[in-house]
């Protein structure tokens, strides 16, 4: 049995980690938790005191936060080719877009979904500024690196960003521009992404 255990819910960001596991083609145990009481038991709160999923347990190590789990797994199985080699120049874009998505993009879409419109002064104070600004920035990054975020190599950051964008497209929260459409089409050509949709 694998030492990797993923605590998740089929309606959570844990789907991104499931996708990454498919791309890595490595065994893992998947434990589905219901929202509510199951995520707030004493046992699970010892794993993630936030009472949220996903959380990954690897032996005596606990990793929470979807981006951190993806970076951890891609490096743990670096021979699978889903992370640029340590020291490779592509590593800079890899880190940049992982954490840009986890930070500004996620915050911008959350604020938008809650109906929060920041004025000019609030945009200066926020880490994302505005939804339009973060999407313009992401689009520039994709356009400069095509077909994938790190160029010709599909990496874990594509699973992370791609999952997020595909979900937003699915719920009609995102109307892809030509650049983002082409990026998503490149991702959709992979078997793991096809099975996810």
Backbone as JSON, one array per atom type, in Angstrom:
{
  "sequence": "XXXXXXXXXXXXXXXXXXXXXXXXXXXXXXXXXXXXXXXXXXXXXXXXXXXXXXXXXXXXXXXXXXXXXXXXXXXXXXXXXXXXXXXXXXXXXXXXXXXXXXXXXXXXXXXXXXXXXXXXXXXXXXXXXXXXXXXXXXXXXXXXXXXXXXXXXXXXXXXXXXXXXXXXXXXXXXXXXXXXXXXXXXXXXXXXXXXXX",
  "N": [[0.85, -1.19, 0.0], [0.44, 2.27, -0.7], [2.35, 4.93, 0.79], [1.31, 7.37, 0.61], [-1.37, 9.38, 1.38], [-4.31, 10.89, 0.51], [-6.52, 13.2, 1.71], [-9.68, 14.28, 0.93], [-12.38, 15.78, -0.97], [-14.88, 15.2, -3.34], [-15.93, 17.5, -4.37], [-14.08, 19.53, -4.19], [-10.97, 21.45, -4.09], [-9.25, 19.42, -4.06], [-9.59, 17.84, -6.29], [-7.78, 18.74, -8.14], [-5.4, 17.71, -7.16], [-5.95, 14.98, -7.41], [-5.97, 14.87, -10.22], [-3.28, 15.5, -10.72], [-2.05, 13.25, -9.56], [-2.94, 11.32, -11.39], [-1.54, 12.16, -13.67], [1.05, 11.79, -12.76], [1.03, 9.1, -12.34], [1.28, 7.42, -10.04], [0.8, 5.34, -7.12], [-1.7, 5.94, -4.61], [-3.54, 6.46, -1.58], [-6.89, 7.33, -1.29], [-8.96, 9.26, 0.63], [-12.17, 10.08, 1.14], [-13.82, 12.77, 2.52], [-16.71, 14.04, 4.09], [-18.13, 17.31, 3.93], [-18.31, 19.33, 6.84], [-18.96, 17.65, 9.84], [-17.13, 15.44, 9.49], [-14.8, 16.65, 8.66], [-14.07, 17.95, 10.88], [-13.39, 16.37, 12.98], [-11.52, 15.26, 15.86], [-9.36, 13.71, 15.09], [-8.97, 14.36, 12.33], [-8.55, 17.12, 12.47], [-6.1, 17.12, 13.67], [-4.53, 16.58, 11.54], [-5.14, 18.59, 9.64], [-5.59, 21.55, 10.97], [-7.21, 23.57, 9.99], [-9.49, 22.36, 9.17], [-10.12, 21.71, 6.57], [-10.03, 20.47, 3.17], [-7.88, 19.86, 0.33], [-5.65, 17.54, 2.01], [-2.48, 16.12, 2.34], [-0.9, 13.21, 3.4], [2.23, 11.94, 3.93], [3.84, 9.43, 5.01], [5.27, 10.47, 7.94], [4.93, 13.09, 7.35], [2.99, 16.01, 6.74], [1.16, 17.73, 4.36], [-0.52, 20.56, 3.45], [-2.71, 22.74, 1.56], [-3.38, 23.25, -1.74], [-1.59, 24.09, -3.84], [0.9, 23.77, -2.58], [0.88, 21.01, -2.12], [0.9, 20.05, -4.75], [3.39, 21.04, -5.71], [5.09, 19.69, -3.94], [4.58, 16.95, -4.58], [5.31, 16.83, -7.31], [8.02, 17.35, -7.13], [8.82, 15.27, -5.45], [8.5, 13.12, -7.1], [10.23, 13.69, -9.25], [11.45, 12.53, -11.38], [9.42, 11.85, -13.06], [8.95, 13.96, -14.7], [7.25, 16.16, -14.36], [7.97, 18.47, -13.17], [10.19, 21.18, -13.66], [13.71, 20.61, -13.91], [15.76, 20.91, -10.98], [17.36, 23.97, -10.68], [17.03, 24.51, -13.38], [16.25, 26.98, -15.88], [13.5, 27.24, -16.37], [12.35, 26.8, -13.97], [11.91, 29.16, -12.61], [9.61, 30.39, -13.82], [7.84, 28.37, -13.24], [7.62, 28.37, -10.39], [6.73, 31.02, -10.09], [4.16, 31.15, -11.41], [2.71, 29.19, -10.08], [2.41, 30.29, -7.5], [1.37, 32.77, -8.03], [-1.13, 32.08, -8.97], [-2.17, 30.75, -6.72], [-2.24, 32.88, -4.96], [-2.84, 35.94, -5.89], [-4.68, 35.38, -8.13], [-6.56, 33.49, -7.12], [-7.56, 34.98, -4.93], [-8.66, 37.19, -6.27], [-10.75, 36.04, -7.81], [-12.31, 35.0, -5.75], [-13.08, 37.32, -4.37], [-14.54, 38.52, -6.43], [-16.6, 36.62, -6.79], [-17.92, 36.97, -4.42], [-19.04, 39.37, -4.81], [-17.53, 41.61, -4.28], [-16.28, 44.66, -5.07], [-13.44, 46.37, -5.54], [-12.36, 49.66, -4.82], [-10.17, 52.23, -6.24], [-8.23, 52.88, -4.26], [-8.44, 50.7, -2.5], [-7.64, 48.68, -4.24], [-4.94, 49.25, -4.45], [-4.08, 48.44, -1.98], [-4.64, 45.72, -1.89], [-3.5, 42.37, -2.62], [-4.03, 41.54, -5.16], [-5.15, 43.53, -6.73], [-7.1, 43.9, -9.14], [-9.59, 41.84, -10.74], [-9.46, 41.93, -13.52], [-6.83, 42.81, -13.92], [-5.26, 40.68, -12.87], [-6.0, 38.6, -14.59], [-5.18, 39.58, -17.06], [-2.45, 39.6, -16.61], [-1.91, 36.84, -16.23], [-2.66, 35.9, -18.74], [-0.73, 37.11, -20.37], [1.53, 35.78, -19.4], [0.95, 33.14, -20.21], [0.8, 33.45, -22.99], [3.42, 34.17, -23.6], [4.8, 31.86, -23.16], [3.83, 29.62, -24.44], [3.32, 26.17, -25.64], [2.64, 25.53, -23.0], [2.8, 26.55, -19.52], [5.47, 26.49, -18.72], [6.7, 26.43, -21.15], [7.53, 24.08, -23.58], [7.17, 21.84, -22.05], [4.82, 20.0, -20.28], [3.79, 20.58, -17.03], [3.39, 20.26, -13.42], [2.36, 22.71, -12.68], [0.71, 23.37, -14.77], [-1.32, 21.52, -14.4], [-2.36, 22.56, -12.06], [-3.06, 25.32, -12.62], [-4.57, 24.85, -14.93], [-6.67, 23.18, -14.01], [-8.02, 24.98, -12.36], [-8.81, 27.01, -14.19], [-10.36, 25.49, -15.99], [-12.43, 24.68, -14.31], [-13.6, 27.18, -13.71], [-14.43, 27.88, -16.26], [-16.3, 25.85, -16.71], [-18.35, 26.44, -14.9], [-19.31, 28.69, -15.98], [-18.02, 31.03, -15.24], [-15.94, 32.15, -16.35], [-15.02, 33.49, -19.39], [-13.15, 32.35, -21.81], [-10.39, 33.99, -23.33], [-8.84, 34.17, -26.61], [-6.18, 33.36, -26.27], [-6.19, 32.02, -23.77], [-8.09, 30.1, -24.35], [-6.73, 28.57, -26.33], [-4.65, 27.58, -24.76], [-6.09, 25.99, -22.91], [-7.13, 24.14, -24.7], [-4.81, 22.81, -25.48], [-4.2, 21.54, -23.07], [-6.43, 19.9, -22.81], [-5.93, 17.9, -24.57], [-4.59, 15.93, -23.31], [-4.85, 12.74, -21.79], [-5.45, 12.48, -19.01], [-6.59, 14.96, -18.4], [-8.8, 14.9, -20.09], [-10.31, 12.85, -18.92], [-10.96, 14.1, -16.57], [-12.8, 16.05, -17.21]],
  "CA": [[0.0, 0.0, 0.0], [1.21, 3.51, -0.8], [2.44, 5.73, 2.02], [0.66, 8.64, 0.31], [-2.81, 9.39, 1.64], [-4.94, 12.17, 0.19], [-7.84, 13.48, 2.29], [-10.25, 15.17, -0.07], [-13.81, 15.71, -1.22], [-15.02, 15.28, -4.8], [-16.36, 18.86, -4.74], [-13.08, 20.42, -3.6], [-9.72, 21.66, -4.83], [-8.56, 18.14, -4.08], [-9.66, 17.29, -7.64], [-6.53, 19.1, -8.81], [-4.4, 16.75, -6.71], [-6.3, 13.73, -8.09], [-5.48, 15.01, -11.59], [-1.82, 15.39, -10.7], [-1.72, 11.85, -9.32], [-3.13, 10.61, -12.66], [-0.43, 12.53, -14.54], [2.26, 11.17, -12.21], [0.85, 7.64, -12.41], [1.82, 6.79, -8.84], [-0.29, 4.91, -6.25], [-2.01, 6.7, -3.4], [-4.82, 6.14, -0.94], [-7.76, 8.5, -1.33], [-9.99, 9.21, 1.66], [-13.2, 11.09, 0.9], [-14.44, 13.29, 3.74], [-17.86, 14.92, 3.88], [-18.03, 18.63, 4.56], [-18.98, 19.37, 8.14], [-18.41, 16.92, 10.98], [-15.98, 14.59, 9.18], [-13.59, 17.48, 8.55], [-13.83, 18.6, 12.16], [-13.11, 15.4, 14.05], [-10.22, 15.46, 16.52], [-8.33, 13.03, 14.29], [-8.65, 15.11, 11.11], [-7.99, 18.43, 12.84], [-4.68, 16.91, 13.96], [-3.88, 16.61, 10.23], [-5.31, 19.96, 9.15], [-6.36, 22.33, 11.94], [-8.17, 24.42, 9.3], [-10.71, 21.6, 8.92], [-10.39, 21.8, 5.14], [-9.32, 19.55, 2.27], [-7.16, 18.61, 0.51], [-4.46, 17.39, 2.85], [-1.71, 14.95, 1.95], [-0.02, 12.63, 4.42], [3.29, 11.11, 3.35], [4.55, 8.93, 6.19], [5.05, 11.37, 9.08], [4.84, 14.46, 6.84], [1.66, 16.49, 6.38], [1.2, 18.87, 3.47], [-1.83, 21.12, 3.13], [-2.76, 23.76, 0.52], [-3.3, 22.55, -3.03], [-0.35, 24.43, -4.56], [2.03, 23.14, -1.87], [0.8, 19.57, -2.36], [1.33, 19.82, -6.14], [4.84, 21.26, -5.79], [5.71, 18.6, -3.2], [4.49, 15.69, -5.32], [6.08, 16.92, -8.54], [9.43, 17.23, -6.75], [9.05, 13.93, -4.89], [8.59, 12.22, -8.26], [10.77, 14.58, -10.29], [11.81, 11.7, -12.53], [8.24, 11.74, -13.93], [9.01, 15.06, -15.65], [6.2, 17.17, -14.17], [8.6, 19.66, -12.59], [11.49, 21.46, -14.28], [14.84, 20.18, -13.1], [16.29, 21.91, -10.05], [18.37, 24.8, -11.33], [16.66, 24.83, -14.76], [15.67, 28.33, -15.96], [12.03, 27.16, -16.35], [11.91, 26.72, -12.58], [11.44, 30.5, -12.2], [8.21, 30.52, -14.24], [7.11, 27.33, -12.52], [7.29, 28.92, -9.07], [5.98, 32.28, -10.23], [2.75, 30.98, -11.75], [2.05, 28.45, -9.0], [2.04, 31.14, -6.37], [0.5, 33.83, -8.54], [-2.47, 31.51, -9.02], [-2.62, 30.5, -5.34], [-2.42, 34.15, -4.27], [-3.68, 36.96, -6.54], [-5.82, 34.91, -8.94], [-7.57, 32.91, -6.23], [-8.18, 36.07, -4.17], [-9.46, 38.01, -7.18], [-12.0, 35.35, -8.14], [-13.11, 34.9, -4.53], [-13.69, 38.65, -4.17], [-15.54, 38.71, -7.49], [-17.74, 35.74, -6.51], [-18.63, 37.54, -3.27], [-19.58, 40.66, -5.2], [-16.7, 42.69, -3.76], [-15.61, 45.46, -6.09], [-12.51, 47.26, -4.85], [-12.1, 50.96, -5.45], [-8.76, 52.43, -6.6], [-7.39, 52.83, -3.06], [-8.46, 49.32, -2.03], [-6.84, 47.9, -5.17], [-3.54, 49.47, -4.1], [-3.79, 47.71, -0.74], [-4.84, 44.29, -2.06], [-2.44, 41.66, -3.33], [-4.41, 41.23, -6.54], [-5.56, 44.72, -7.48], [-8.42, 43.68, -9.73], [-9.72, 40.61, -11.51], [-8.97, 42.2, -14.88], [-5.37, 42.9, -13.89], [-4.63, 39.37, -12.71], [-6.22, 37.79, -15.79], [-4.28, 40.12, -18.1], [-1.1, 39.14, -16.26], [-1.85, 35.41, -16.52], [-2.72, 35.73, -20.19], [0.59, 37.47, -20.88], [2.42, 34.68, -19.06], [0.64, 31.99, -21.07], [1.15, 33.79, -24.37], [4.87, 34.24, -23.73], [5.43, 30.57, -22.88], [3.04, 28.56, -25.07], [1.91, 25.89, -25.33], [2.4, 25.36, -21.58], [3.33, 27.62, -18.68], [6.94, 26.43, -18.73], [7.16, 26.23, -22.52], [7.13, 22.85, -24.27], [6.99, 20.76, -21.09], [3.66, 20.01, -19.38], [4.25, 20.41, -15.65], [2.37, 20.3, -12.37], [1.72, 24.03, -12.64], [-0.38, 23.32, -15.74], [-2.43, 20.82, -13.74], [-2.92, 23.47, -11.06], [-3.75, 26.43, -13.28], [-5.56, 24.31, -15.84], [-7.85, 22.75, -13.24], [-8.72, 26.18, -11.91], [-9.45, 27.66, -15.34], [-11.4, 24.61, -16.51], [-13.56, 24.76, -13.39], [-14.25, 28.48, -13.91], [-15.12, 27.81, -17.55], [-17.43, 24.92, -16.56], [-19.45, 27.09, -14.16], [-19.58, 29.94, -16.7], [-17.45, 32.15, -14.5], [-14.81, 32.62, -17.16], [-15.15, 33.39, -20.84], [-11.75, 32.36, -22.21], [-9.89, 34.74, -24.49], [-8.23, 33.26, -27.59], [-4.94, 32.82, -25.69], [-6.54, 31.04, -22.73], [-8.76, 29.0, -25.06], [-5.69, 27.73, -26.95], [-3.96, 26.92, -23.66], [-6.96, 24.94, -22.4], [-7.21, 23.11, -25.73], [-3.57, 22.02, -25.37], [-4.33, 20.69, -21.9], [-7.5, 18.92, -23.03], [-5.45, 16.81, -25.42], [-4.0, 14.91, -22.43], [-5.84, 11.78, -21.31], [-5.85, 12.77, -17.63], [-7.49, 16.11, -18.43], [-10.05, 14.46, -20.73], [-11.06, 12.07, -17.93], [-11.39, 15.0, -15.49], [-13.87, 16.92, -17.67]],
  "C": [[0.89, 1.24, 0.0], [1.25, 4.21, 0.55], [1.76, 7.08, 1.83], [-0.84, 8.53, 0.51], [-3.34, 10.79, 1.4], [-6.32, 12.23, 0.83], [-8.47, 14.55, 1.41], [-11.77, 15.06, -0.06], [-13.98, 15.93, -2.72], [-15.5, 16.64, -5.29], [-15.36, 19.88, -4.18], [-11.89, 20.61, -4.53], [-8.86, 20.4, -4.85], [-8.62, 17.46, -5.45], [-8.39, 17.6, -8.43], [-5.43, 18.1, -8.43], [-4.67, 15.38, -7.32], [-5.78, 13.75, -9.53], [-3.96, 14.85, -11.64], [-1.38, 13.95, -10.45], [-1.89, 11.03, -10.61], [-1.97, 10.9, -13.61], [0.88, 11.89, -14.08], [2.24, 9.65, -12.34], [1.57, 6.94, -11.26], [0.65, 6.41, -7.92], [-0.47, 5.82, -5.04], [-3.34, 6.22, -2.85], [-5.63, 7.43, -0.91], [-8.87, 8.32, -0.3], [-10.93, 10.39, 1.46], [-13.83, 11.48, 2.24], [-15.63, 14.17, 3.35], [-17.57, 16.26, 4.53], [-18.81, 18.6, 5.87], [-18.24, 18.55, 9.16], [-17.16, 16.12, 10.65], [-14.68, 15.38, 9.05], [-13.24, 18.18, 9.86], [-13.69, 17.62, 13.33], [-11.74, 15.73, 14.65], [-9.1, 14.89, 15.68], [-7.96, 13.84, 13.05], [-8.07, 16.49, 11.43], [-6.53, 18.32, 13.25], [-3.87, 16.91, 12.66], [-3.96, 18.01, 9.65], [-6.2, 20.74, 10.11], [-7.36, 23.29, 11.31], [-9.49, 23.7, 9.06], [-11.13, 21.65, 7.47], [-9.61, 20.72, 4.4], [-8.9, 20.35, 1.04], [-6.05, 18.7, 1.55], [-3.79, 16.09, 2.43], [-0.85, 14.51, 3.11], [0.94, 11.7, 3.7], [4.16, 10.63, 4.51], [4.24, 9.83, 7.38], [4.98, 12.84, 8.66], [3.42, 14.79, 6.44], [1.83, 17.73, 5.51], [-0.23, 19.3, 3.2], [-1.63, 22.22, 2.09], [-2.45, 23.12, -0.83], [-2.0, 22.83, -3.77], [0.84, 23.74, -3.91], [2.05, 21.64, -2.11], [1.31, 19.26, -3.78], [2.84, 19.99, -6.3], [5.58, 20.11, -5.11], [5.73, 17.31, -4.01], [5.33, 15.72, -6.59], [7.58, 16.81, -8.26], [9.75, 15.84, -6.2], [9.25, 12.91, -6.02], [9.15, 12.98, -9.46], [11.17, 13.81, -11.54], [10.64, 11.53, -13.5], [8.14, 12.92, -14.91], [7.93, 16.12, -15.51], [6.68, 18.38, -13.38], [9.88, 19.91, -13.35], [12.6, 21.0, -13.34], [15.28, 21.29, -12.16], [17.42, 22.66, -10.74], [18.06, 25.14, -12.78], [16.03, 26.22, -14.8], [14.14, 28.33, -15.9], [11.48, 27.11, -14.93], [11.37, 28.07, -12.09], [9.97, 30.7, -12.57], [7.31, 29.54, -13.48], [6.68, 27.84, -11.14], [6.38, 30.14, -9.2], [4.5, 32.01, -10.44], [2.01, 30.1, -10.76], [1.53, 29.42, -7.95], [1.26, 32.38, -6.78], [-0.94, 33.34, -8.58], [-3.02, 31.29, -7.61], [-2.92, 31.8, -4.6], [-3.36, 35.09, -5.02], [-4.87, 36.43, -7.33], [-6.92, 34.35, -8.06], [-8.3, 34.02, -5.45], [-9.09, 36.92, -5.05], [-10.78, 37.35, -7.52], [-12.89, 35.19, -6.92], [-13.82, 36.23, -4.26], [-14.8, 38.88, -5.18], [-16.79, 37.88, -7.21], [-18.58, 36.26, -5.34], [-19.23, 38.91, -3.58], [-18.8, 41.85, -4.67], [-15.99, 43.4, -4.9], [-14.74, 46.48, -5.36], [-12.36, 48.59, -5.59], [-10.59, 51.12, -5.65], [-7.84, 52.33, -5.39], [-7.32, 51.41, -2.51], [-7.62, 48.42, -2.94], [-5.35, 48.06, -4.88], [-3.14, 48.63, -2.89], [-3.86, 46.19, -0.93], [-3.69, 43.66, -2.84], [-2.76, 41.39, -4.78], [-4.8, 42.44, -7.36], [-6.96, 44.58, -8.01], [-8.4, 42.37, -10.51], [-9.16, 40.8, -12.92], [-7.45, 42.21, -14.91], [-4.72, 41.52, -13.76], [-4.83, 38.5, -13.95], [-5.37, 38.29, -16.95], [-2.86, 39.62, -17.86], [-0.94, 37.66, -16.6], [-1.83, 35.17, -18.03], [-1.37, 36.07, -20.84], [1.59, 36.34, -20.61], [2.21, 33.47, -19.94], [1.09, 32.26, -22.5], [2.66, 33.78, -24.6], [5.54, 32.88, -23.61], [4.87, 29.4, -23.68], [3.87, 27.39, -25.6], [1.6, 25.75, -23.83], [3.08, 26.47, -20.8], [4.86, 27.66, -18.7], [7.49, 26.15, -20.13], [6.64, 24.94, -23.1], [6.79, 21.72, -23.32], [5.74, 20.97, -20.25], [4.18, 19.75, -17.98], [3.08, 20.46, -14.68], [1.68, 21.65, -12.3], [0.59, 24.11, -13.67], [-1.59, 22.58, -15.17], [-3.14, 21.76, -12.78], [-3.7, 24.6, -11.71], [-4.85, 25.92, -14.19], [-6.82, 23.86, -15.14], [-8.7, 23.94, -12.82], [-9.48, 26.84, -13.06], [-10.57, 26.8, -15.92], [-12.64, 24.62, -15.62], [-14.32, 26.07, -13.6], [-15.02, 28.51, -15.23], [-16.39, 26.96, -17.43], [-18.62, 25.59, -15.88], [-19.8, 28.45, -14.76], [-19.13, 31.19, -15.95], [-16.3, 32.79, -15.26], [-15.15, 32.42, -18.62], [-13.73, 33.48, -21.38], [-11.47, 33.25, -23.42], [-9.27, 33.72, -25.44], [-6.98, 32.6, -27.0], [-5.26, 31.74, -24.66], [-7.26, 29.85, -23.35], [-7.73, 28.04, -25.66], [-4.92, 26.95, -25.89], [-4.8, 25.75, -23.14], [-7.11, 23.81, -23.42], [-5.98, 22.22, -25.7], [-3.65, 21.06, -24.19], [-5.34, 19.57, -22.14], [-7.07, 17.77, -23.94], [-4.82, 15.69, -24.61], [-5.1, 14.04, -21.83], [-6.34, 12.11, -19.91], [-6.82, 13.95, -17.57], [-8.83, 15.73, -19.04], [-10.92, 13.72, -19.71], [-11.62, 12.96, -16.83], [-12.63, 15.78, -15.91], [-15.22, 16.21, -17.69]]
}
